[in-house]
Amino acid sequence: MNIKKIIVTALFALVFTGVSWGAEGMWIPLFLKKLNETEMKSLGMKISAEDIYSVNKSSLKDAVVLFGGGCTGEVVSPNGLLFTNHHCGYSVIAAHSTIEDNILQNGFWAKNRSEEKINPSLSVTFIKRIEDVTKDALKGVTDKMPINERNKKIKENLASIKKNAKVEAWQNVEIKPFFKDNQYFMFVRETYSDVRLVGCPPVSVGKYGSETDNWVWPRHTGDFSVFRIYADKNNRPAAPSADNVPYRPDHFFPISLNGVKENDFTLVFGFPGTTNEYLPAIALEQTANHRNPVKVGMRDIALKIWGENMNANDTIKLLYSNRYVSAANAWKKWQGESLGLNKTNAVNKKKEYEKAFTATLTGKKEALKELLPKLYTQYKTLLPYGIAYDAMAEFSSLCDAYKLTNVLNNYERMDEKDSLYASVKEFLKKSALKLISAKTVNIDKKVFASLSDFYYKNIPSEFLPQQVKQNYQNNGNNWNAVAQTLYSSPLMTEKGIEDLFSKSQKDVVKALNDDIMVSFFNSINKTFYQEVLPNYKVCNDSINFLMKKYMKAQMEAFPQKAFFPDANLTLRASYGQVKGMQARDGIYYIPQTYLDGVIEKYIPGDKEYDLPAKVLELYKAKDYGRYGENGKLPVCFIATNHTTGGNSGSPAINANGELIGLNFDRLWEGTMSDLNYDPSICRNIMVDIRYVLWLMDKVGGAGYLLDEMKISESKK
Ligand code: ARG
Ligand code: GLU
């Protein structure tokens, strides 16, 4: 070994030792045998990589689906019965709920197939085959090509790969870039669009702990719902129809009631959405300390005002609940992400890694030394635009008056001669009226005043339009006064909107230009589209271009390390072990919770911690049947599997390939795993399958559904 190699190896060891590689990674199923099987077995796995993914025989992949647009589900019976999370089925469950038959509130179990509820816009997708098509995708593409030309060539190549792919009539093909556009994989898929709701627990159980417990351990949520896939008589995909029959899968998960103990092997197999694990340190620093705080700060404001008003009034609660929940989910996650990045010194660790990387760049690779400095420069240039970008995105989604402006801008752009003019106009008018509802307009006014104040203080002043500054000064440097003025716009009343929508197109343009509210927000829009967005895009394009090279260079610099590609909503295997977590000094998180903990949190009539009487009754009687363990009923557990949004509903699988739980969340302390997985704090949260089955069987009285599953209860 020459001296350079020794130094590089030593540096490499320095950067990577002490970190168990076992848990990090969302691996492409195709390469498990080559890259991961040995390690998986060393962590306790008893099955083989072929048992997980194979094209020659049935394997676990045949029981895993992309559920709807962004969750995962798994088949658990020979008759196409499917598990996913309650929060993944939520919109479907809510859509079937009425005041008279509120299945969201009360839960629901179809007593027979005819009671299963059809969902017109729900589908699930199986992956039948994965192929590496990198060579064909990059045919004729060179590094020296200008970016546009390169993209065009790749697009043509992908189209031709798709066209020539050998697939059956009922299959579809998707090709996605991996490793920052350095590799391409083709997925041959089967999409079933007759997916019926079979059952769900009451929302008090399925969403137990609601927003307070979201992203939090210890957790006690029964986050599951049950569906069934239907197919035509030949078991092929078919539109919803009474003639369809239950789908017969190539594989379904057997279920184990043996549960888990610390250090047991776990596999989560599903569709993680987005991660960014290979960024330079500066990007982590900006996310943690600059970009997240702006987004969090703006949501703090809206959530606080909405929350106070929701608590004071049930009608308001209903009106805002969806919006609140979705804004709060990312808001909480971003806070955990910043906290985790700082707590684990992620930026410094990345810098060490960058040093080790740079040290490998000798000889012919010397030229690559410019990559990181160039990336740093681009990120520095990007930051002010990034902050302005985020702030405007938050402002325009959290404030109804801003939304109204954007809706009305569409009206201004319409063409009276267009055949769809009348229907689009009607749609816009309806949307506009919703945004100025008398019930919410005063809440929105408060949100506006506080958001404007935050915006004014936090975005780089060069991106503050003159008109915004002017409004502020004209109103005695008081955003409440600005709000008072702007919300007196005639467009904030039903009559004003009716009037506007009765005008000719020419007069609409004038009315909008003259309006104080619309022109206020359009001054922000104008600055955004003229000064922020174009520059933001230029920086981002350069970053993407450099990241592609940096990604490739990282993989070449550390050939010993197995790299996994960032999540991109394709099927991935994440493996790890059940593990507690040292949360703070003196606080260790035990990896399993029990029904006792559910009961500890119970508050009768509470909006987050109420429980169905049946749960309390069975708890009192300690009636856990075969689902209990040492007189207790397991509820949730945590492990080191590397997961992200999209992995909701994914099967948690034990060493023997049996289903032991459903993934549904992460610990917020470790949500930085999207940017930099750290085994010391990153944990995924799963609902224990024994709680799921107890809720179906004992609480829901749907034991007949368990008869079609394969449940093993051989105690160790
Ligand atoms: N945090 C989980 C996810 O990112 C669950 C969200 C739904 N649950 C909730 N209480 N809001 O999707
Ligand atoms: N709840 C998330 C989802 O809907 C999973 C949690 C996470 O981000 O890991 O996919």
XYZ file of C-alpha atoms and ligand atoms in Angstrom:
738
model
C 0.000 0.000 0.000
C 1.504 3.357 -0.903
C 1.497 6.177 1.581
C -1.344 8.078 -0.074
C -3.529 4.992 0.049
C -2.714 4.515 3.712
C -3.665 8.101 4.504
C -6.868 7.823 2.533
C -7.778 4.529 4.177
C -7.036 5.961 7.611
C -9.141 9.049 6.928
C -11.884 6.866 5.586
C -11.816 4.771 8.740
C -11.904 7.930 10.823
C -14.989 9.171 9.099
C -16.888 5.937 9.064
C -15.917 3.998 12.182
C -18.185 4.065 15.150
C -21.092 4.342 12.797
C -22.970 1.134 12.215
C -23.704 1.041 8.531
C -26.278 -1.601 9.290
C -29.190 0.733 9.699
C -28.543 3.482 7.207
C -29.887 3.108 3.724
C -32.896 2.555 1.517
C -31.678 -0.142 -0.793
C -32.705 -1.082 -4.313
C -34.227 -4.600 -4.055
C -32.372 -5.670 -7.192
C -28.993 -5.396 -5.472
C -29.753 -6.800 -2.028
C -27.908 -10.000 -2.798
C -24.797 -8.232 -4.015
C -24.660 -5.366 -1.522
C -26.605 -6.206 1.593
C -27.381 -9.860 2.171
C -24.259 -10.602 4.215
C -24.875 -7.652 6.495
C -28.577 -8.403 6.772
C -27.761 -11.923 7.885
C -25.231 -10.626 10.383
C -28.028 -8.514 11.846
C -30.134 -11.624 12.273
C -32.038 -12.109 9.011
C -32.937 -15.756 8.351
C -34.441 -15.434 4.865
C -32.404 -14.720 1.732
C -32.196 -11.701 -0.551
C -33.967 -13.862 -3.175
C -36.882 -14.314 -0.779
C -37.277 -10.537 -0.669
C -36.870 -9.755 -4.339
C -36.899 -12.236 -7.170
C -38.269 -12.315 -10.688
C -38.035 -16.084 -10.931
C -40.210 -17.003 -7.980
C -42.708 -15.322 -5.730
C -41.051 -13.079 -3.163
C -41.937 -10.461 -0.556
C -42.034 -7.761 -3.233
C -45.179 -9.394 -4.652
C -47.024 -8.495 -1.467
C -45.970 -4.821 -1.276
C -47.800 -1.981 -3.048
C -47.557 1.719 -3.580
C -50.839 2.763 -1.988
C -52.535 5.774 -3.578
C -50.118 8.553 -4.441
C -47.697 8.333 -1.555
C -48.102 5.529 0.974
C -47.269 1.846 1.118
C -49.511 -1.154 1.745
C -49.054 -4.930 2.054
C -51.159 -7.919 1.084
C -51.984 -10.201 4.027
C -54.270 -12.860 2.596
C -54.683 -15.024 -0.514
C -57.793 -12.924 -1.220
C -56.069 -9.610 -1.695
C -56.665 -8.237 1.802
C -54.413 -5.220 2.322
C -53.066 -3.336 5.339
C -51.982 0.288 5.327
C -52.041 3.134 7.852
C -55.182 4.856 9.074
C -53.683 8.192 8.019
C -53.131 6.758 4.518
C -56.760 5.666 4.270
C -57.997 8.794 6.036
C -59.390 10.720 3.070
C -61.162 7.630 1.760
C -62.625 6.865 5.192
C -63.686 10.496 5.609
C -65.300 10.473 2.156
C -67.496 7.516 3.161
C -68.529 9.222 6.416
C -71.817 11.015 6.890
C -73.511 12.481 9.939
C -75.849 9.432 10.067
C -73.112 6.910 9.419
C -69.887 8.428 10.650
C -67.401 5.635 10.047
C -64.477 7.959 10.680
C -65.792 8.526 14.177
C -67.128 5.051 14.926
C -64.899 2.792 12.902
C -66.193 0.312 10.353
C -65.920 -3.381 9.540
C -67.485 -4.823 6.389
C -69.321 -7.967 7.478
C -68.995 -9.532 4.071
C -67.570 -8.692 0.655
C -70.727 -6.922 -0.443
C -70.268 -4.350 2.324
C -66.757 -3.403 1.233
C -66.750 0.165 0.004
C -65.641 1.110 -3.520
C -63.273 4.080 -3.983
C -63.347 5.652 -7.432
C -59.934 7.294 -7.301
C -57.801 4.892 -5.315
C -55.286 2.524 -6.849
C -52.385 0.343 -5.753
C -49.294 -0.558 -7.740
C -47.159 -3.702 -7.604
C -43.588 -3.804 -8.871
C -43.123 -6.911 -10.994
C -39.586 -6.327 -12.233
C -36.740 -3.836 -11.878
C -34.076 -3.365 -14.563
C -30.953 -1.268 -14.657
C -31.289 0.699 -17.905
C -28.462 3.173 -17.253
C -26.483 2.207 -20.338
C -29.355 2.779 -22.749
C -30.559 5.872 -20.911
C -27.153 7.544 -21.253
C -26.396 6.353 -24.786
C -24.854 9.208 -26.742
C -24.737 11.428 -23.659
C -21.429 13.010 -22.716
C -20.285 15.059 -19.750
C -19.389 17.925 -22.036
C -22.874 18.319 -23.459
C -24.740 21.486 -22.494
C -27.368 20.643 -19.907
C -30.356 21.202 -22.198
C -28.962 19.022 -24.920
C -28.124 16.336 -22.404
C -31.624 16.361 -20.935
C -33.161 16.191 -24.385
C -31.037 13.215 -25.375
C -31.866 11.370 -22.142
C -35.557 12.061 -22.629
C -35.402 10.538 -26.107
C -33.495 7.533 -24.817
C -36.009 6.939 -22.030
C -38.903 7.142 -24.467
C -37.302 4.527 -26.660
C -36.515 2.240 -23.696
C -40.143 2.495 -22.654
C -41.369 1.762 -26.151
C -39.172 -1.296 -26.519
C -39.750 -2.683 -23.031
C -41.133 -6.208 -23.044
C -44.269 -5.876 -20.966
C -47.712 -7.410 -20.908
C -50.755 -5.452 -22.008
C -51.898 -4.909 -18.403
C -48.521 -3.694 -17.173
C -47.045 -0.201 -17.191
C -43.488 1.065 -17.180
C -41.807 3.761 -15.141
C -38.190 4.872 -15.467
C -36.571 6.969 -12.759
C -33.161 8.582 -12.306
C -31.022 7.434 -9.357
C -27.851 8.761 -7.743
C -28.480 12.305 -8.957
C -29.089 11.304 -12.589
C -26.058 9.037 -12.812
C -28.108 5.838 -13.078
C -31.550 4.906 -14.417
C -33.857 2.074 -13.434
C -36.962 0.764 -15.104
C -39.918 -0.533 -13.111
C -42.441 -2.856 -14.687
C -45.612 -2.350 -12.696
C -49.180 -3.549 -12.333
C -51.712 -0.997 -11.158
C -55.022 -2.135 -9.692
C -57.748 0.467 -9.496
C -60.505 -1.465 -7.721
C -59.395 -1.128 -4.105
C -62.205 -1.326 -1.544
C -62.337 -0.232 2.053
C -62.806 -3.253 4.323
C -62.478 -1.605 7.685
C -60.824 0.760 10.098
C -60.772 1.431 13.819
C -62.500 4.547 15.193
C -60.419 7.669 14.577
C -59.831 7.971 18.337
C -57.732 4.779 18.057
C -56.413 5.181 14.487
C -55.212 8.691 15.264
C -54.768 8.376 19.017
C -52.673 11.255 20.353
C -53.333 13.187 17.154
C -51.063 16.222 16.711
C -49.584 16.161 20.215
C -48.208 12.646 19.758
C -47.410 13.001 16.050
C -43.649 12.316 15.490
C -43.326 11.505 19.184
C -42.239 8.558 21.289
C -43.640 6.974 23.445
C -46.421 6.408 20.958
C -49.805 4.693 21.309
C -51.527 5.055 17.936
C -53.428 2.200 16.237
C -52.528 3.684 12.850
C -53.982 1.067 10.461
C -56.818 0.537 8.012
C -57.795 -2.439 5.871
C -58.582 -2.634 2.158
C -59.057 -5.343 -0.459
C -57.733 -5.385 -3.995
C -60.119 -6.604 -6.692
C -59.221 -7.878 -10.158
C -61.000 -9.217 -13.193
C -61.644 -12.952 -13.573
C -58.128 -13.440 -14.947
C -56.624 -11.684 -11.908
C -55.708 -8.684 -14.067
C -56.234 -4.993 -13.256
C -59.761 -3.769 -13.985
C -61.790 -0.645 -13.302
C -64.147 -0.963 -10.285
C -66.955 -3.323 -11.211
C -69.419 -5.688 -9.564
C -67.964 -8.449 -11.748
C -64.513 -8.150 -10.202
C -63.235 -10.741 -7.778
C -60.693 -10.571 -4.932
C -57.141 -10.347 -6.224
C -54.983 -13.461 -5.821
C -51.447 -12.314 -4.985
C -48.239 -14.145 -5.873
C -47.300 -13.694 -2.247
C -48.982 -12.500 0.933
C -47.393 -11.827 4.295
C -47.759 -14.474 6.970
C -48.213 -12.795 10.330
C -46.205 -13.547 13.439
C -47.582 -12.978 16.918
C -44.162 -13.536 18.445
C -43.397 -9.841 18.642
C -40.017 -8.259 19.031
C -37.316 -7.673 21.568
C -34.422 -5.231 21.518
C -31.847 -6.000 18.765
C -34.201 -8.196 16.729
C -33.788 -7.834 12.968
C -36.393 -5.697 11.205
C -36.974 -4.996 7.549
C -39.204 -2.205 6.256
C -40.095 -2.682 2.613
C -41.912 0.159 0.889
C -41.902 3.373 -1.098
C -39.887 6.145 0.595
C -40.590 9.505 -1.088
C -37.701 11.957 -0.925
C -34.343 12.174 0.824
C -31.130 14.098 0.195
C -28.262 12.260 1.858
C -25.265 13.379 -0.189
C -25.388 17.152 0.111
C -22.400 19.236 1.153
C -22.197 20.442 4.763
C -23.237 23.956 3.820
C -26.618 22.681 2.611
C -27.275 21.019 5.966
C -26.259 24.168 7.785
C -28.610 26.274 5.679
C -31.506 23.870 6.146
C -31.014 23.581 9.895
C -30.350 27.193 10.742
C -31.807 29.367 8.002
C -34.424 27.744 5.818
C -36.258 25.530 8.322
C -36.530 28.358 10.894
C -38.255 30.651 8.384
C -40.787 28.001 7.387
C -41.322 26.941 10.989
C -41.639 30.563 12.121
C -44.374 31.279 9.607
C -46.277 28.120 10.451
C -45.899 28.855 14.188
C -47.903 31.997 13.568
C -50.713 30.483 11.520
C -51.020 27.322 13.617
C -51.227 29.306 16.841
C -53.983 31.591 15.561
C -55.924 28.783 13.871
C -55.537 26.576 16.965
C -56.867 29.204 19.381
C -59.877 29.789 17.182
C -60.464 26.074 16.638
C -60.447 25.459 20.375
C -62.976 28.201 20.922
C -65.482 27.104 18.283
C -66.509 23.715 16.871
C -67.512 25.036 13.446
C -64.096 26.639 13.076
C -62.497 23.430 14.231
C -64.147 21.513 11.407
C -63.332 24.169 8.849
C -59.638 24.277 9.688
C -58.933 20.716 10.767
C -57.466 19.295 7.530
C -55.437 22.373 6.910
C -54.171 22.442 10.462
C -53.135 18.798 10.413
C -51.209 19.006 7.172
C -49.461 22.271 8.081
C -48.581 20.939 11.533
C -47.095 17.685 10.226
C -44.199 19.259 8.308
C -43.877 22.082 10.859
C -43.129 19.598 13.599
C -40.858 17.547 11.381
C -38.723 20.539 10.356
C -38.172 21.463 13.995
C -37.000 17.949 14.787
C -34.774 18.012 11.727
C -32.996 21.213 12.746
C -32.649 20.018 16.302
C -31.216 16.647 15.251
C -28.765 18.137 12.760
C -27.376 20.440 15.410
C -27.422 17.923 18.223
C -25.442 15.335 16.262
C -22.996 17.863 14.851
C -24.036 16.785 11.400
C -22.404 19.785 9.732
C -19.005 19.094 11.251
C -19.278 15.419 10.467
C -20.027 16.247 6.846
C -17.055 18.582 6.774
C -14.827 15.755 8.008
C -16.274 13.558 5.311
C -15.548 16.257 2.737
C -11.936 16.377 3.909
C -11.645 12.639 3.498
C -13.266 12.904 0.094
C -10.905 15.657 -1.031
C -7.912 13.659 0.163
C -8.764 10.935 -2.356
C -8.596 13.345 -5.259
C -5.111 12.730 -6.494
C -3.586 12.257 -9.926
C -6.176 12.306 -12.668
C -8.875 13.171 -10.189
C -7.176 16.395 -9.116
C -9.637 18.369 -11.256
C -12.549 17.208 -9.122
C -11.180 19.299 -6.273
C -13.093 22.244 -7.661
C -16.474 20.566 -7.162
C -16.997 21.274 -3.473
C -15.825 24.903 -3.539
C -18.114 25.483 -6.512
C -21.021 23.898 -4.667
C -20.319 26.052 -1.625
C -20.323 29.179 -3.774
C -23.626 28.221 -5.375
C -25.214 27.485 -2.014
C -24.046 30.833 -0.645
C -25.573 32.589 -3.623
C -28.744 30.547 -3.290
C -29.461 31.273 0.372
C -31.163 34.688 0.188
C -33.250 33.510 -2.771
C -34.031 30.304 -0.916
C -35.292 32.188 2.108
C -37.407 34.501 -0.040
C -38.703 31.476 -1.946
C -39.723 29.599 1.208
C -41.246 32.664 2.841
C -43.390 33.463 -0.160
C -44.470 29.809 -0.510
C -45.543 29.773 3.147
C -47.231 33.179 3.008
C -49.253 32.273 -0.069
C -50.431 28.992 1.389
C -51.156 30.108 4.957
C -53.016 33.357 4.227
C -56.447 33.184 2.558
C -56.279 36.749 1.242
C -53.041 35.870 -0.557
C -54.730 32.776 -1.970
C -57.642 34.938 -3.069
C -55.283 37.191 -4.993
C -53.803 34.205 -6.795
C -57.259 32.850 -7.635
C -58.315 36.238 -9.006
C -55.103 36.524 -11.007
C -56.289 33.453 -12.911
C -59.541 35.212 -13.672
C -57.660 38.182 -15.023
C -55.670 35.934 -17.362
C -58.691 34.187 -18.876
C -59.921 34.545 -22.418
C -63.638 35.200 -22.930
C -63.509 33.305 -26.224
C -62.243 30.123 -24.622
C -64.826 27.310 -24.689
C -64.218 26.539 -21.037
C -64.530 30.202 -20.017
C -67.908 29.900 -18.301
C -67.140 26.777 -16.305
C -63.679 27.918 -15.221
C -65.118 31.282 -14.239
C -67.745 29.564 -12.112
C -65.082 27.433 -10.461
C -62.900 30.471 -9.696
C -65.833 32.353 -8.271
C -66.677 29.483 -5.955
C -63.051 29.227 -4.829
C -62.917 32.978 -4.227
C -66.110 32.977 -2.162
C -64.760 30.190 0.038
C -61.686 32.265 0.819
C -63.609 35.244 2.123
C -66.143 33.351 4.223
C -67.477 35.539 7.036
C -66.636 32.701 9.427
C -62.930 32.848 8.735
C -62.100 36.302 7.457
C -61.262 37.763 10.853
C -59.019 34.838 11.680
C -57.273 35.332 8.367
C -56.832 39.019 9.089
C -54.883 38.177 12.235
C -52.856 35.586 10.371
C -52.096 38.191 7.726
C -50.910 40.813 10.215
C -48.561 38.462 12.042
C -47.259 36.794 8.885
C -46.558 40.167 7.291
C -44.612 41.234 10.334
C -42.537 38.058 10.194
C -42.081 38.381 6.439
C -40.987 41.976 6.755
C -38.399 41.146 9.378
C -37.064 37.930 7.929
C -36.738 38.113 4.196
C -33.712 39.886 2.741
C -34.752 43.529 2.408
C -33.851 43.676 -1.289
C -36.836 41.388 -1.875
C -39.298 43.579 -0.018
C -41.363 45.403 -2.620
C -41.621 49.157 -2.296
C -45.364 48.849 -1.959
C -45.081 46.591 1.075
C -42.716 49.023 2.764
C -45.003 51.889 1.831
C -48.070 50.221 3.285
C -46.230 49.590 6.509
C -45.060 53.180 6.841
C -48.396 54.652 5.839
C -50.029 52.696 8.629
C -47.778 53.874 11.418
C -45.455 50.846 11.222
C -48.258 48.644 12.450
C -49.289 45.505 10.595
C -52.649 45.342 12.349
C -53.430 48.718 10.881
C -52.267 47.535 7.452
C -54.562 44.536 7.819
C -57.450 46.803 8.747
C -56.897 48.824 5.587
C -56.377 45.936 3.194
C -59.231 43.828 4.532
C -61.570 46.719 3.842
C -61.118 45.916 0.144
C -64.520 45.348 -1.495
C -63.161 42.012 -2.711
C -63.260 40.753 0.861
C -67.065 40.686 0.730
C -69.444 38.374 -1.080
C -70.963 41.314 -2.865
C -67.565 42.505 -4.042
C -66.780 39.086 -5.517
C -70.227 38.836 -7.157
C -69.678 42.270 -8.692
C -66.241 41.392 -9.930
C -67.437 38.201 -11.581
C -70.197 40.043 -13.383
C -67.708 42.381 -15.054
C -66.385 42.113 -18.586
C -62.859 40.801 -18.890
C -61.464 44.275 -19.571
C -63.047 45.706 -16.440
C -61.812 42.780 -14.331
C -58.245 43.691 -15.163
C -58.831 47.266 -14.108
C -60.695 46.361 -10.927
C -57.923 44.052 -9.819
C -55.211 46.566 -10.583
C -57.036 49.162 -8.535
C -57.705 46.924 -5.557
C -55.548 47.575 -2.475
C -55.452 43.972 -1.341
C -54.738 42.425 -4.722
C -52.085 44.973 -5.575
C -50.377 44.458 -2.212
C -49.943 40.719 -2.817
C -49.173 41.201 -6.467
C -46.293 43.470 -5.526
C -44.867 40.486 -3.621
C -45.648 38.183 -6.546
C -43.955 40.545 -8.960
C -40.739 40.740 -6.939
C -40.874 36.996 -6.538
C -41.281 36.192 -10.225
C -38.872 38.840 -11.450
C -36.126 38.843 -8.875
C -36.326 35.709 -6.774
C -37.494 32.798 -8.877
C -35.219 33.214 -11.930
C -32.118 33.473 -9.748
C -33.294 30.674 -7.505
C -33.670 28.460 -10.565
C -30.269 29.356 -11.963
C -28.591 28.444 -8.652
C -30.601 25.280 -8.304
C -29.783 24.147 -11.818
C -26.086 24.695 -11.195
C -26.348 22.872 -7.886
C -28.073 19.934 -9.535
C -25.458 19.833 -12.253
C -22.620 19.931 -9.717
C -24.370 17.434 -7.429
C -24.533 14.929 -10.265
C -20.758 15.130 -10.595
C -20.206 15.222 -6.853
C -22.371 12.128 -6.374
C -20.376 10.196 -8.943
C -17.117 11.434 -7.450
C -18.173 10.340 -3.949
C -18.956 6.855 -5.193
C -15.578 6.621 -6.903
C -13.730 8.083 -3.942
C -14.975 5.398 -1.557
C -15.273 2.212 -3.582
C -15.378 0.175 -0.346
C -18.583 1.822 0.739
C -21.922 0.575 -0.539
C -23.948 3.608 -1.594
C -27.708 3.718 -1.617
C -29.598 6.161 -3.827
C -31.763 8.929 -2.412
C -35.420 8.045 -1.991
C -37.543 8.713 -5.085
C -40.825 6.923 -4.369
C -39.528 3.618 -5.705
C -39.529 0.293 -3.877
C -36.740 0.079 -1.278
C -35.632 -2.194 1.521
C -34.505 -0.620 4.799
C -33.120 -2.968 7.382
C -32.145 -2.475 10.979
C -32.864 -3.639 14.474
C -35.333 -2.937 17.216
C -33.563 -0.425 19.430
C -34.309 2.020 22.172
C -32.866 5.501 22.060
C -30.896 7.639 24.510
C -33.130 10.671 24.140
C -31.588 12.998 26.691
C -29.390 12.775 29.719
C -31.157 10.362 32.011
C -33.899 9.507 29.547
C -33.747 6.249 27.655
C -36.589 5.359 25.300
C -37.592 1.704 25.700
C -38.458 0.401 22.220
C -41.930 -1.009 22.991
C -45.145 0.510 24.303
C -48.195 -1.279 25.725
C -51.909 -0.757 26.157
C -51.189 0.403 29.708
C -49.598 3.472 28.132
C -52.655 4.059 25.969
C -54.781 4.035 29.112
C -52.342 6.315 30.967
C -52.925 8.980 28.295
C -56.699 8.508 28.197
C -58.766 11.673 28.834
C -62.531 11.075 28.528
C -64.099 13.296 25.858
C -60.755 14.817 24.859
C -60.156 15.614 21.201
C -56.846 13.755 21.120
C -56.947 11.163 23.890
C -60.481 9.801 24.074
C -61.035 6.045 23.654
C -63.894 3.751 22.620
C -65.675 2.122 25.580
C -64.847 -1.331 24.239
C -61.102 -0.694 24.536
C -61.518 0.361 28.168
C -63.719 -2.616 28.905
C -61.311 -5.143 27.418
C -58.402 -3.448 29.173
C -60.172 -3.753 32.498
C -60.797 -7.432 31.868
C -57.202 -7.831 30.565
C -58.820 -9.616 27.649
C -55.910 -9.736 25.225
C -56.391 -13.291 23.986
C -53.504 -14.586 21.928
C -52.275 -11.047 21.249
C -50.963 -10.347 24.757
C -47.491 -10.918 26.095
C -46.823 -11.490 29.792
C -50.179 -10.032 30.722
C -49.691 -6.904 28.585
C -50.789 -5.896 25.116
C -47.966 -4.533 22.903
C -48.949 -1.400 20.950
C -46.015 0.245 19.118
C -42.268 -0.290 18.739
C -39.257 1.517 17.310
C -36.237 0.376 15.316
C -33.311 1.743 13.357
C -34.807 1.304 9.865
C -34.046 4.240 7.602
C -37.471 5.465 6.445
C -39.190 8.625 5.284
C -42.560 9.955 4.148
C -44.044 7.381 1.773
C -42.966 4.551 4.035
C -46.222 5.002 5.911
C -48.068 1.732 5.871
C -44.949 -0.257 4.949
C -44.712 -3.776 6.312
C -42.382 -4.228 9.275
C -40.956 -7.695 8.684
C -39.074 -10.009 11.041
C -36.045 -12.214 10.386
C -38.300 -14.944 8.927
C -40.127 -12.705 6.469
C -43.272 -12.494 8.611
C -45.288 -9.361 9.238
C -44.807 -7.960 12.754
C -46.059 -4.406 12.336
C -46.872 -1.429 10.117
C -44.472 1.486 9.793
C -46.157 4.851 10.332
C -43.832 7.521 11.691
C -40.394 8.507 12.943
C -39.104 10.063 16.145
C -38.940 13.791 15.530
C -35.515 13.980 17.190
C -34.244 11.935 14.243
C -36.155 13.287 11.255
C -32.801 14.589 10.050
C -32.394 11.103 8.614
C -33.770 12.638 5.410
C -30.478 14.522 5.142
C -28.048 12.653 7.332
C -29.009 9.392 9.001
C -27.448 9.024 12.432
C -27.953 5.709 14.212
C -27.709 7.374 17.608
C -31.054 9.135 17.257
C -32.852 8.032 14.089
C -35.746 5.644 14.740
C -38.849 4.633 12.821
C -42.135 3.943 14.605
C -44.318 0.929 13.872
C -47.659 -0.218 15.204
C -47.350 -3.761 16.564
C -49.335 -6.261 14.497
C -50.713 -7.765 17.725
C -52.417 -4.459 18.544
C -53.790 -4.300 14.989
C -55.234 -7.817 15.184
C -56.601 -7.283 18.711
C -58.354 -4.129 17.515
C -59.859 -6.001 14.558
C -60.771 -9.153 16.410
C -61.639 -8.206 19.999
C -62.589 -4.539 19.681
C -63.999 -4.465 16.146
C -65.615 -7.905 16.146
C -64.078 -8.592 12.732
C -62.326 -11.825 13.673
C -63.695 -13.435 10.491
C -61.203 -11.342 8.519
C -58.365 -12.945 10.454
C -59.533 -16.336 9.208
C -58.213 -15.554 5.759
C -54.771 -14.591 7.109
C -51.936 -16.928 7.972
C -51.156 -16.233 11.619
C -48.398 -18.034 13.453
C -48.368 -17.976 17.213
C -45.712 -20.495 18.060
C -44.239 -18.965 21.180
C -40.463 -18.887 21.401
N -46.028 12.013 10.935
C -46.634 11.018 10.114
C -46.362 11.334 8.649
O -45.511 12.083 8.341
C -48.082 10.866 10.399
C -48.971 11.995 9.985
C -50.424 11.758 10.215
N -50.781 11.761 11.610
C -51.034 12.880 12.338
N -51.288 12.791 13.601
N -51.050 14.068 11.774
O -47.095 11.249 7.728
N -46.022 9.400 8.356
C -45.112 9.345 7.253
C -45.798 8.955 5.947
O -46.945 9.297 5.742
C -44.006 8.433 7.603
C -43.198 9.111 8.586
C -41.876 9.519 8.034
O -41.753 10.582 7.443
O -40.985 8.689 8.225
O -45.216 8.389 5.053
